[in-house]
mmCIF file of C-alpha atoms in Angstrom:
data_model
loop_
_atom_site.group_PDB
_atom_site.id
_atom_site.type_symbol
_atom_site.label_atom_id
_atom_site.label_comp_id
_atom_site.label_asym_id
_atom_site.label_seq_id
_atom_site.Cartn_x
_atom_site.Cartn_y
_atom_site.Cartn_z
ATOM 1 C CA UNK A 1285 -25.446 1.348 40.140
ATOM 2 C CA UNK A 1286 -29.111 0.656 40.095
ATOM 3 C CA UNK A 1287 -30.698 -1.272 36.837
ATOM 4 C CA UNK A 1288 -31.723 1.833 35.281
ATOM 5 C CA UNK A 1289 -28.038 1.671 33.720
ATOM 6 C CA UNK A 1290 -26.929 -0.332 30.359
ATOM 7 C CA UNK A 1291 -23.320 -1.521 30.660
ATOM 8 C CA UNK A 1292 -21.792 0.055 27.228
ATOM 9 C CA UNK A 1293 -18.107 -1.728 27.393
ATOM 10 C CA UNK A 1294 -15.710 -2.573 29.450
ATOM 11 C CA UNK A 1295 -12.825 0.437 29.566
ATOM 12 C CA UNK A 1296 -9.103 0.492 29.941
ATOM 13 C CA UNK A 1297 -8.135 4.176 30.082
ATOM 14 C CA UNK A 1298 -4.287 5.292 31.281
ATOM 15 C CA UNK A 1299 -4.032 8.625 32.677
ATOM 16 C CA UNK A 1300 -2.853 11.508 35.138
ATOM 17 C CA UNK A 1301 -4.419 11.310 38.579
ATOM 18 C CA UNK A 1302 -5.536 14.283 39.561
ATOM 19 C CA UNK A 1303 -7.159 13.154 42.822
ATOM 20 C CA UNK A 1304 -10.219 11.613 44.563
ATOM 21 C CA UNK A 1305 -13.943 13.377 44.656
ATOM 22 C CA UNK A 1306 -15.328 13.591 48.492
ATOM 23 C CA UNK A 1307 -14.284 13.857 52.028
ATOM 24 C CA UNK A 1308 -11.135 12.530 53.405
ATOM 25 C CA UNK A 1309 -10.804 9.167 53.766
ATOM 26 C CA UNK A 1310 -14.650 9.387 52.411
ATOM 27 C CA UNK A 1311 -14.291 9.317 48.186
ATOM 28 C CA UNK A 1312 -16.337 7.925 45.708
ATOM 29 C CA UNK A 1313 -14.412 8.899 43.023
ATOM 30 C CA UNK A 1314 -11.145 9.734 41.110
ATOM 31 C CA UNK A 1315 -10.184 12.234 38.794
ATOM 32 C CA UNK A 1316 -8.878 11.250 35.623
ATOM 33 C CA UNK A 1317 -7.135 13.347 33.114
ATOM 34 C CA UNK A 1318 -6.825 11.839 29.744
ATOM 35 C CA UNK A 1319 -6.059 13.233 26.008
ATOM 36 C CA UNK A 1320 -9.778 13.558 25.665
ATOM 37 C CA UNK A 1321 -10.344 15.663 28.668
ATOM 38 C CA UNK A 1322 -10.990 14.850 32.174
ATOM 39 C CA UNK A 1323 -13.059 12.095 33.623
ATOM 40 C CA UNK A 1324 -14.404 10.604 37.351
ATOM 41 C CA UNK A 1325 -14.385 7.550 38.001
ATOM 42 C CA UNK A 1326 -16.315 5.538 40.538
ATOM 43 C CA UNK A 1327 -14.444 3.741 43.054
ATOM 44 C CA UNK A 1328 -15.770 0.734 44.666
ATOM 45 C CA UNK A 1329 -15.650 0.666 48.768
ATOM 46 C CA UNK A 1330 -12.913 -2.455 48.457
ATOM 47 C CA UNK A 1331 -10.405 -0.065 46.865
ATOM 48 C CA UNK A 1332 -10.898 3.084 48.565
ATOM 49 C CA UNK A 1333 -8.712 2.568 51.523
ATOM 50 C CA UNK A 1334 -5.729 0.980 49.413
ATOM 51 C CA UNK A 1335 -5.798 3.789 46.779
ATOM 52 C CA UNK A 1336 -6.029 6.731 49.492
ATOM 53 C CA UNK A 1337 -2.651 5.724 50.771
ATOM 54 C CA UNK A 1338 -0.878 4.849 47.825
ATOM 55 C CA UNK A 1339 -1.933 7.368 44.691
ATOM 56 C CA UNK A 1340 -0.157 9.992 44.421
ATOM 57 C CA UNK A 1341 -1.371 13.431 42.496
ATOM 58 C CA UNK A 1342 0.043 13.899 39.134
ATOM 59 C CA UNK A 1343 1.079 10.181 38.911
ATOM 60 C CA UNK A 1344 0.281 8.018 35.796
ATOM 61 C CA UNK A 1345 -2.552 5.498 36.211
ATOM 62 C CA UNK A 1346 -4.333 2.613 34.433
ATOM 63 C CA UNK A 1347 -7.859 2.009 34.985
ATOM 64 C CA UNK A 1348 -9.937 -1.011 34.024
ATOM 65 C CA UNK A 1349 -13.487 -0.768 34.371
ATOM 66 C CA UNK A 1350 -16.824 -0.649 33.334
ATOM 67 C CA UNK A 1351 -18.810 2.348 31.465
ATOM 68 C CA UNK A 1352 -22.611 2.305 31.989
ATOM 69 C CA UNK A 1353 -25.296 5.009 30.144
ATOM 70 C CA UNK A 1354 -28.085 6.038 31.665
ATOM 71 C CA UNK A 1355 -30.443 5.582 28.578
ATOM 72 C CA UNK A 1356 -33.052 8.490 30.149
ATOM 73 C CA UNK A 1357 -30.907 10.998 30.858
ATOM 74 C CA UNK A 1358 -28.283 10.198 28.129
ATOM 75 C CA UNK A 1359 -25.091 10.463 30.920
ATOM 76 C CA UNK A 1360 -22.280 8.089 30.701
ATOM 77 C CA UNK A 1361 -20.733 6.832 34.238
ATOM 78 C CA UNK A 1362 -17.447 5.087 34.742
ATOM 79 C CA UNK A 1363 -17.021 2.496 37.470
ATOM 80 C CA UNK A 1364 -13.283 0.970 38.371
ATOM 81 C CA UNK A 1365 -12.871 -2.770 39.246
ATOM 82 C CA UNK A 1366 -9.067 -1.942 39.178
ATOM 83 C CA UNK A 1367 -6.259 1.034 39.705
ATOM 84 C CA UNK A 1368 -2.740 0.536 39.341
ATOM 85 C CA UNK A 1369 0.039 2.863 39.271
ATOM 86 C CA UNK A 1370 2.039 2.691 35.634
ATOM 87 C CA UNK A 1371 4.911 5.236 36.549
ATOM 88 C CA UNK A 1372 5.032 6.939 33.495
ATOM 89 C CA UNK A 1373 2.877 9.909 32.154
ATOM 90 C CA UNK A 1374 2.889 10.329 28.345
ATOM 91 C CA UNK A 1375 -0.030 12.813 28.057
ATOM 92 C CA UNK A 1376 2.452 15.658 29.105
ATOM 93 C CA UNK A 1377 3.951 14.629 25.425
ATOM 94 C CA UNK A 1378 1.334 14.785 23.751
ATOM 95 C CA UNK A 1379 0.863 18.004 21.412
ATOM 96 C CA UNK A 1380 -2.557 19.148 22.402
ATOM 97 C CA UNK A 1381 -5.473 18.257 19.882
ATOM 98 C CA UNK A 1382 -6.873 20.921 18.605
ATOM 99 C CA UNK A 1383 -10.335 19.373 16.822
ATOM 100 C CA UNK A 1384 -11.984 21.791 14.367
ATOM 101 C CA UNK A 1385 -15.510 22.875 14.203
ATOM 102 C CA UNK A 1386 -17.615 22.987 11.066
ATOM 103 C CA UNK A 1387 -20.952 25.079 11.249
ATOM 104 C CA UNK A 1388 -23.740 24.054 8.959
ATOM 105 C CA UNK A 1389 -26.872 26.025 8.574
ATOM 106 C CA UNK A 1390 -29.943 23.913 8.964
ATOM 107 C CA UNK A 1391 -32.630 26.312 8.274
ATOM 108 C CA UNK A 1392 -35.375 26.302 5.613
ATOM 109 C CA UNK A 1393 -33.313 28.299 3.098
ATOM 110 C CA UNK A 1394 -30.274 27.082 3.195
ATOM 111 C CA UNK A 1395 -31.738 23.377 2.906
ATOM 112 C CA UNK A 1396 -33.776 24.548 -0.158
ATOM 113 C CA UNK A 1397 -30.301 26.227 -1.499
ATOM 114 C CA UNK A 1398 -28.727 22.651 -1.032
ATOM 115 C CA UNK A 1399 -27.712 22.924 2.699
ATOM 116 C CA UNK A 1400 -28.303 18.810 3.198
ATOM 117 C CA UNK A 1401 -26.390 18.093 -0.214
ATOM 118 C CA UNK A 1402 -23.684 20.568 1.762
ATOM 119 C CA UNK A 1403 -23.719 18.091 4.496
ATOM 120 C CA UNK A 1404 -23.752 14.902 2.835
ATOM 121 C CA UNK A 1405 -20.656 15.722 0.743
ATOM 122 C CA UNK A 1406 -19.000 17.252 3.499
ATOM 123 C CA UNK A 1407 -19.041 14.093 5.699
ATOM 124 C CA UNK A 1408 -18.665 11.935 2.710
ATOM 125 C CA UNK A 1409 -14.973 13.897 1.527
ATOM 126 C CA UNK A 1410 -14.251 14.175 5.528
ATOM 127 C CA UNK A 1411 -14.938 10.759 5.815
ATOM 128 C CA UNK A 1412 -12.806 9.558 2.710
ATOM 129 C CA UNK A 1413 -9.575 11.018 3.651
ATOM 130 C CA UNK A 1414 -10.028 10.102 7.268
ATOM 131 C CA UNK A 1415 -10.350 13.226 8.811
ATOM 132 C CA UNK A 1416 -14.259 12.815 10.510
ATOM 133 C CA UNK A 1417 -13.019 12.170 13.796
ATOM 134 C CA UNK A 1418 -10.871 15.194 13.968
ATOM 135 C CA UNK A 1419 -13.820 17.642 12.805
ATOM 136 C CA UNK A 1420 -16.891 18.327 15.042
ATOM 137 C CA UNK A 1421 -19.904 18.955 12.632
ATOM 138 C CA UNK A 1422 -22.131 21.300 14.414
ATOM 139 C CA UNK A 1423 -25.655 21.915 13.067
ATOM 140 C CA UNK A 1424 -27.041 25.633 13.235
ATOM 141 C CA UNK A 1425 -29.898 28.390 13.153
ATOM 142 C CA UNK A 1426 -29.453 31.037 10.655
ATOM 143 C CA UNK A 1427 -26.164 32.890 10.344
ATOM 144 C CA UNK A 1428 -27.691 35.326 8.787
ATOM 145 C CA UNK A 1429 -25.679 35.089 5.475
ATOM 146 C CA UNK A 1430 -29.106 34.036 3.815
ATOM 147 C CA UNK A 1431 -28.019 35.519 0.385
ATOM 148 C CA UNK A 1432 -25.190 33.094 0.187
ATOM 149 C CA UNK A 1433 -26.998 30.235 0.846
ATOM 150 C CA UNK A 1434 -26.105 27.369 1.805
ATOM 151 C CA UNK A 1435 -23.921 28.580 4.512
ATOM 152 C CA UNK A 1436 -21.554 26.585 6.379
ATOM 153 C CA UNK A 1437 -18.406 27.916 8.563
ATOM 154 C CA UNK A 1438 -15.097 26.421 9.390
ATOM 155 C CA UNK A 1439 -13.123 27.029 12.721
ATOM 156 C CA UNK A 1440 -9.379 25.858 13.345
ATOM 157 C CA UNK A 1441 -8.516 27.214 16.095
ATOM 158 C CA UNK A 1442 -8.846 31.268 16.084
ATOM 159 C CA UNK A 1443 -9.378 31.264 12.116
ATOM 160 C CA UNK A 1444 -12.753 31.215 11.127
ATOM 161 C CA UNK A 1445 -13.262 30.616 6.971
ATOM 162 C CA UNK A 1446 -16.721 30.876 5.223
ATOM 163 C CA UNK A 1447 -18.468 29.913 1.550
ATOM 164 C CA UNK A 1448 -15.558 26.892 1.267
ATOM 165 C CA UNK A 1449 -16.578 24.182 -0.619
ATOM 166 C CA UNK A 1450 -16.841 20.252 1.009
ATOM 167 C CA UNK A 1451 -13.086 19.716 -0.642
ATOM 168 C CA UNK A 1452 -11.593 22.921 0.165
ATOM 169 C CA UNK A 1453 -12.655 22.217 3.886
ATOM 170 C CA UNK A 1454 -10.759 18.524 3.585
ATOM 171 C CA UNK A 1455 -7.664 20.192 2.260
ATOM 172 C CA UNK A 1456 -7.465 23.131 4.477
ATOM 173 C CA UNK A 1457 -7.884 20.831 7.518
ATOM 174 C CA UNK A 1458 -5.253 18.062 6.130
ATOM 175 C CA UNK A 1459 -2.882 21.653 6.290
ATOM 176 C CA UNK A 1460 -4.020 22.788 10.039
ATOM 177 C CA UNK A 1461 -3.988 19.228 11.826
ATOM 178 C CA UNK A 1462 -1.577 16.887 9.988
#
């Protein structure tokens, strides 16, 4: 992959195959769905010809392999050293995540009202009850709520709650995803 890359870690990730990336007989890569989402990974030219004739879509894989970042343009690639078929496919089981989103305003009057002390304490309580990596903290322009500064907004799902203090947020988000 060129030595513009930095090898991050080694990966094992287990999966639904979802099928190969090129021509016919001609791929570079697989697609991978996982919990997280779906991935590609890079095949080397050794496996190709094994793996076109005996994946099959929809069937549950384990792949072993390599991730590398690009450090310029920040983009993560996955390489394979090694496919193999597992038979079973427990992602269909899985209830789907649904990961919250908390909206912090970062502009000059909502700092000066105390937006960073909002942030701090809402990462610190998040982070104390163990609920950080179920949250994505989003950073924002003005929502325009200037009087009520600082302003920070909490999505689960299709509800949408404002002016909620760091521990209200950690309790109402132990209720939705727990």
């Amino acid at each position: 992959m060129g030595e513009k890359y930095q090898t991050l870690s080694e990966l094992n990730l287990e999966g639904k195959f979802l099928g190969f990336v090129g021509d016919e007989g001609k791929f570079k890569y697989l697609r991978l769905a996982i919990p997280a989402g779906n991935l590609q990974v890079k095949v080397p030219k050794e496996l190709r010809s094994s793996l076109g004739s005996t994946l099959v879509l929809g069937e549950h894989i384990r792949v072993d392999g390599i991730s590398q970042l690009n450090p310029q343009t920040g983009k993560i690639k996955f390489k394979a050293f090694r496919v193999k078929a597992t038979g079973v496919c427990p992602i269909e089981n899985l209830p789907p995540q649904t990961k919250a989103k908390i909206m912090v305003c970062q502009k000059s009057g909502c700092i000066k009202r105390g937006g960073k002390g909002l942030l701090s304490d809402l990462e610190k309580t998040l982070c104390d009850r163990g609920l950080i990596d179920k949250v994505t903290i989003e950073h924002t322009g003005c929502q325009k709520r200037c009087s009520s500064a600082p302003n920070c907004v909490v999505r689960i799902g299709k509800k949408q709650y404002k002016k909620v203090h760091p521990e209200a947020i950690a309790s109402l988000l132990e209720n939705h995803l727990t």
